[in-house]
Short mmCIF file of C-alpha atoms in Angstrom, two decimals:
data_model
loop_
_atom_site.label_atom_id
_atom_site.label_comp_id
_atom_site.label_asym_id
_atom_site.label_seq_id
_atom_site.Cartn_x
_atom_site.Cartn_y
_atom_site.Cartn_z
CA MET A 292 0.00 0.00 0.00
CA LYS A 293 1.15 3.52 -0.75
CA GLY A 294 -0.08 4.84 2.59
CA THR A 295 0.11 3.02 5.92
CA VAL A 296 -3.24 2.55 7.63
CA ILE A 297 -3.20 1.71 11.33
CA VAL A 298 -6.31 -0.26 12.26
CA THR A 299 -7.61 -0.18 15.83
CA PRO A 300 -10.53 -2.53 16.54
CA ILE A 301 -12.76 -1.09 19.24
CA GLU A 302 -15.68 -3.50 19.61
CA HIS A 303 -18.19 -5.27 17.35
CA ALA A 304 -18.72 -2.72 14.51
CA SER A 305 -16.67 0.14 15.95
CA LEU A 306 -13.17 0.76 14.63
CA ALA A 307 -10.60 3.49 14.08
CA LEU A 308 -8.27 4.12 11.15
CA GLN A 309 -5.17 6.28 11.51
CA TRP A 310 -4.09 7.20 8.02
CA GLY A 311 -1.18 9.58 7.98
CA ASP A 312 -2.40 12.70 9.75
CA THR A 313 -6.08 11.71 9.36
CA THR A 314 -8.02 9.80 12.02
CA ILE A 315 -11.29 8.15 11.04
CA TYR A 316 -13.80 6.47 13.35
CA SER A 317 -16.43 4.14 11.90
CA ASP A 318 -19.67 3.49 13.80
CA PRO A 319 -18.32 4.58 17.20
CA VAL A 320 -20.50 3.47 20.09
CA GLY A 321 -19.88 2.68 23.75
CA SER A 322 -17.90 4.47 26.42
CA ALA A 323 -15.60 7.29 25.40
CA GLY A 324 -12.92 5.50 27.42
CA LEU A 325 -12.68 2.89 24.66
CA TYR A 326 -11.18 5.60 22.46
CA ALA A 327 -8.97 7.28 25.06
CA SER A 328 -5.70 6.17 23.44
CA LEU A 329 -6.70 7.63 20.06
CA PRO A 330 -6.73 11.17 18.70
CA ARG A 331 -10.07 12.88 18.25
CA PRO A 332 -11.47 11.93 14.86
CA ASP A 333 -11.14 14.13 11.81
CA ILE A 334 -13.92 12.11 10.17
CA VAL A 335 -16.65 9.90 11.64
CA LEU A 336 -18.55 7.47 9.42
CA VAL A 337 -21.94 6.15 10.52
CA THR A 338 -23.47 3.40 8.39
CA HIS A 339 -27.00 3.34 9.84
CA GLU A 340 -29.11 4.03 12.91
CA HIS A 341 -29.06 0.72 14.82
CA HIS A 342 -27.80 1.12 18.38
CA ASP A 343 -24.64 -0.90 17.78
CA HIS A 344 -23.64 1.55 15.03
CA TYR A 345 -25.08 4.91 16.04
CA SER A 346 -24.90 6.48 19.50
CA PRO A 347 -25.48 10.23 19.81
CA ASP A 348 -24.00 10.17 23.32
CA THR A 349 -20.78 8.56 22.07
CA LEU A 350 -20.56 10.99 19.16
CA ALA A 351 -21.04 13.96 21.49
CA ALA A 352 -18.20 12.72 23.70
CA LEU A 353 -15.76 12.00 20.88
CA MET A 354 -16.24 14.58 18.14
CA GLY A 355 -14.10 17.69 18.04
CA PRO A 356 -15.20 21.10 16.75
CA GLY A 357 -13.93 20.35 13.25
CA THR A 358 -14.94 16.69 12.97
CA VAL A 359 -16.75 15.87 9.71
CA LEU A 360 -19.66 13.49 10.30
CA VAL A 361 -20.68 11.30 7.34
CA THR A 362 -24.03 9.50 7.59
CA ASN A 363 -26.97 8.21 5.63
CA GLN A 364 -30.20 10.21 5.54
CA ARG A 365 -31.90 8.23 8.32
CA VAL A 366 -29.15 9.01 10.83
CA ALA A 367 -28.98 12.62 9.65
CA ASP A 368 -32.67 13.01 10.45
CA MET A 369 -32.06 11.73 14.00
CA LEU A 370 -29.00 13.83 14.83
CA PRO A 371 -29.10 16.60 17.45
CA ALA A 372 -28.77 20.02 15.82
CA ALA A 373 -25.36 20.58 17.44
CA MET A 374 -23.86 17.69 15.43
CA LYS A 375 -24.94 19.00 12.04
CA LYS A 376 -22.30 21.72 11.67
CA HIS A 377 -19.99 19.56 9.55
CA LEU A 378 -22.49 16.96 8.37
CA VAL A 379 -22.21 15.14 5.04
CA VAL A 380 -25.26 13.10 4.07
CA MET A 381 -24.64 10.33 1.53
CA LYS A 382 -27.01 8.00 -0.22
CA ASN A 383 -26.07 4.76 -1.95
CA GLY A 384 -23.81 5.53 -4.89
CA ASP A 385 -22.72 9.00 -3.75
CA THR A 386 -19.08 10.13 -3.73
CA HIS A 387 -17.69 12.86 -1.50
CA THR A 388 -14.16 14.28 -1.17
CA ILE A 389 -12.65 15.58 2.07
CA ASP A 390 -9.19 17.06 1.48
CA SER A 391 -7.16 14.24 -0.14
CA LEU A 392 -9.62 11.53 0.87
CA THR A 393 -12.52 10.22 -1.23
CA ILE A 394 -15.53 8.41 0.22
CA ASP A 395 -17.93 6.26 -1.81
CA ALA A 396 -21.23 5.14 -0.28
CA ILE A 397 -21.75 1.44 -1.07
CA PRO A 398 -25.22 -0.15 -0.73
CA ALA A 399 -25.50 -2.15 2.51
CA HIS A 400 -28.58 -4.32 2.91
CA ASN A 401 -29.99 -7.79 3.34
CA ILE A 402 -30.82 -10.01 0.39
CA ARG A 403 -32.62 -12.93 2.06
CA THR A 404 -36.37 -12.28 2.13
CA GLU A 405 -36.66 -13.24 5.79
CA ALA A 406 -33.98 -10.71 6.74
CA LEU A 407 -35.11 -7.64 4.76
CA GLN A 408 -36.73 -6.26 7.91
CA PHE A 409 -33.27 -5.69 9.41
CA HIS A 410 -31.56 -3.77 6.61
CA PRO A 411 -33.81 -2.98 3.65
CA PRO A 412 -32.30 -1.93 0.31
CA GLY A 413 -31.64 1.76 -0.23
CA ARG A 414 -31.36 2.89 3.39
CA ASP A 415 -27.92 2.04 4.81
CA ASN A 416 -24.37 2.66 3.64
CA GLY A 417 -21.09 0.86 3.57
CA TYR A 418 -18.11 3.04 2.70
CA VAL A 419 -15.02 2.78 0.52
CA ILE A 420 -12.43 5.29 1.69
CA GLU A 421 -9.56 6.08 -0.66
CA LYS A 422 -6.43 8.12 -0.05
CA ASP A 423 -3.18 8.16 -2.01
CA GLY A 424 -4.19 5.06 -3.96
CA THR A 425 -5.06 2.97 -0.89
CA ARG A 426 -8.67 1.76 -0.63
CA VAL A 427 -10.43 0.62 2.56
CA TYR A 428 -13.93 -0.88 2.59
CA VAL A 429 -16.12 -0.79 5.70
CA ALA A 430 -19.10 -2.93 4.80
CA GLY A 431 -21.51 -2.05 7.61
CA ASP A 432 -24.48 -4.39 8.05
CA THR A 433 -24.98 -6.19 4.77
CA GLU A 434 -25.02 -9.42 2.90
CA GLY A 435 -22.86 -10.06 -0.14
CA THR A 436 -24.59 -7.62 -2.46
CA PRO A 437 -23.74 -7.33 -6.15
CA GLU A 438 -22.11 -3.98 -5.37
CA MET A 439 -19.85 -5.60 -2.78
CA ARG A 440 -18.89 -8.40 -5.13
CA ALA A 441 -18.07 -5.88 -7.88
CA LEU A 442 -15.60 -3.87 -5.79
CA LYS A 443 -12.10 -3.53 -7.22
CA ASP A 444 -8.64 -2.93 -5.78
CA ILE A 445 -9.61 -3.03 -2.09
CA ASP A 446 -6.58 -3.08 0.18
CA ILE A 447 -8.38 -3.60 3.52
CA ALA A 448 -11.96 -4.79 4.04
CA PHE A 449 -14.12 -5.14 7.14
CA VAL A 450 -16.90 -7.67 6.53
CA PRO A 451 -19.75 -8.69 8.90
CA MET A 452 -21.01 -12.22 9.52
CA ASN A 453 -23.73 -12.65 12.11
CA LEU A 454 -27.05 -14.34 11.59
CA PRO A 455 -29.82 -13.45 11.32
CA TYR A 456 -28.80 -9.80 10.90
CA THR A 457 -26.17 -9.96 8.15
CA MET A 458 -24.86 -13.19 6.61
CA SER A 459 -23.37 -16.55 7.41
CA VAL A 460 -19.67 -17.29 7.57
CA GLU A 461 -19.98 -19.23 4.31
CA SER A 462 -21.77 -16.38 2.51
CA ALA A 463 -19.23 -13.86 3.79
CA ALA A 464 -16.35 -16.00 2.53
CA GLU A 465 -17.99 -16.34 -0.90
CA ALA A 466 -18.45 -12.57 -1.16
CA VAL A 467 -14.88 -11.87 -0.10
CA LEU A 468 -13.54 -14.33 -2.65
CA ALA A 469 -15.56 -12.49 -5.32
CA PHE A 470 -13.98 -9.07 -4.73
CA ALA A 471 -10.62 -10.34 -3.44
CA PRO A 472 -9.32 -7.64 -1.08
CA LYS A 473 -5.67 -7.81 -0.18
CA THR A 474 -6.54 -8.02 3.54
CA VAL A 475 -9.86 -8.73 5.24
CA TYR A 476 -10.96 -8.44 8.84
CA PRO A 477 -14.07 -10.32 9.92
CA TYR A 478 -15.94 -7.96 12.23
CA HIS A 479 -19.47 -7.53 13.56
CA TYR A 480 -19.73 -11.27 14.17
CA ARG A 481 -21.84 -11.47 17.34
CA GLY A 482 -25.35 -12.74 16.54
CA GLN A 483 -28.27 -14.40 18.27
CA GLY A 484 -26.32 -17.62 18.61
CA GLY A 485 -23.18 -16.01 20.01
CA LEU A 486 -19.98 -15.37 18.09
CA ALA A 487 -19.61 -16.63 14.51
CA ASP A 488 -16.79 -19.02 13.71
CA VAL A 489 -14.22 -16.64 12.25
CA GLU A 490 -11.61 -19.41 12.16
CA GLU A 491 -13.85 -21.21 9.67
CA PHE A 492 -14.15 -17.97 7.68
CA LYS A 493 -10.37 -17.70 7.59
CA GLN A 494 -10.02 -21.30 6.40
CA LEU A 495 -12.64 -20.88 3.66
CA VAL A 496 -11.09 -17.69 2.32
CA GLU A 497 -7.53 -18.99 2.41
CA ALA A 498 -8.57 -22.22 0.71
CA GLY A 499 -10.28 -20.25 -2.05
CA ASN A 500 -7.55 -17.64 -2.51
CA PRO A 501 -4.34 -17.92 -0.50
CA ASN A 502 -3.35 -14.42 -1.63
CA ILE A 503 -6.02 -12.86 0.59
CA GLU A 504 -4.73 -12.17 4.09
CA VAL A 505 -7.36 -12.83 6.78
CA LEU A 506 -6.66 -11.03 10.06
CA LEU A 507 -8.52 -12.08 13.20
CA ALA A 508 -8.55 -9.15 15.60
CA GLU A 509 -9.92 -8.86 19.13
CA TRP A 510 -13.37 -7.33 18.65
CA TYR A 511 -14.92 -8.86 21.77
CA LYS A 512 -13.57 -8.93 25.30
CA LEU A 513 -14.35 -12.43 26.50
#
């Protein structure tokens, strides 16, 4: 990669990216103490309004006066007025540039009929963030949509796998093999039945394409 990206897993769907002099938080929730070792964010990405992705209290504690907040329309409609000073609202397919960084809003939704109630098409975003030729994909809550499978030149991907809300380990592995990121982190893998088997995900991906690096990070304090 042309630019080094430091990844800090926080918990479940929450993560931080330190990318040169830019700090990005994605779906920050929970206690502000979880982020105490990190700089205040320059950019915060929120994929959708579910409580494990959007917390106005956490945002209020973490955002600085110049933090740019990027959300979908549903979250934007829910935000307190004080958080709208540097708000960017993106719908599926939109592109927005912040300094040297480009953000694409990727559709994030369920495909299975029985799961459409969780994440219907057209509402939620995933994001591809690009800077200096390096591309990072934060999938949000989604199944392996055609748009995910069609992604190109992804250096780092964060992909969910928790039933019934997103997709199975097997479906996640199939989707990852389709768009072939250089590195993938399974994240957001706590579902109704507990934690998904990310070791199985790693085995499936590596068997299908040994050139994809699967990194298993500590997203849950057990």
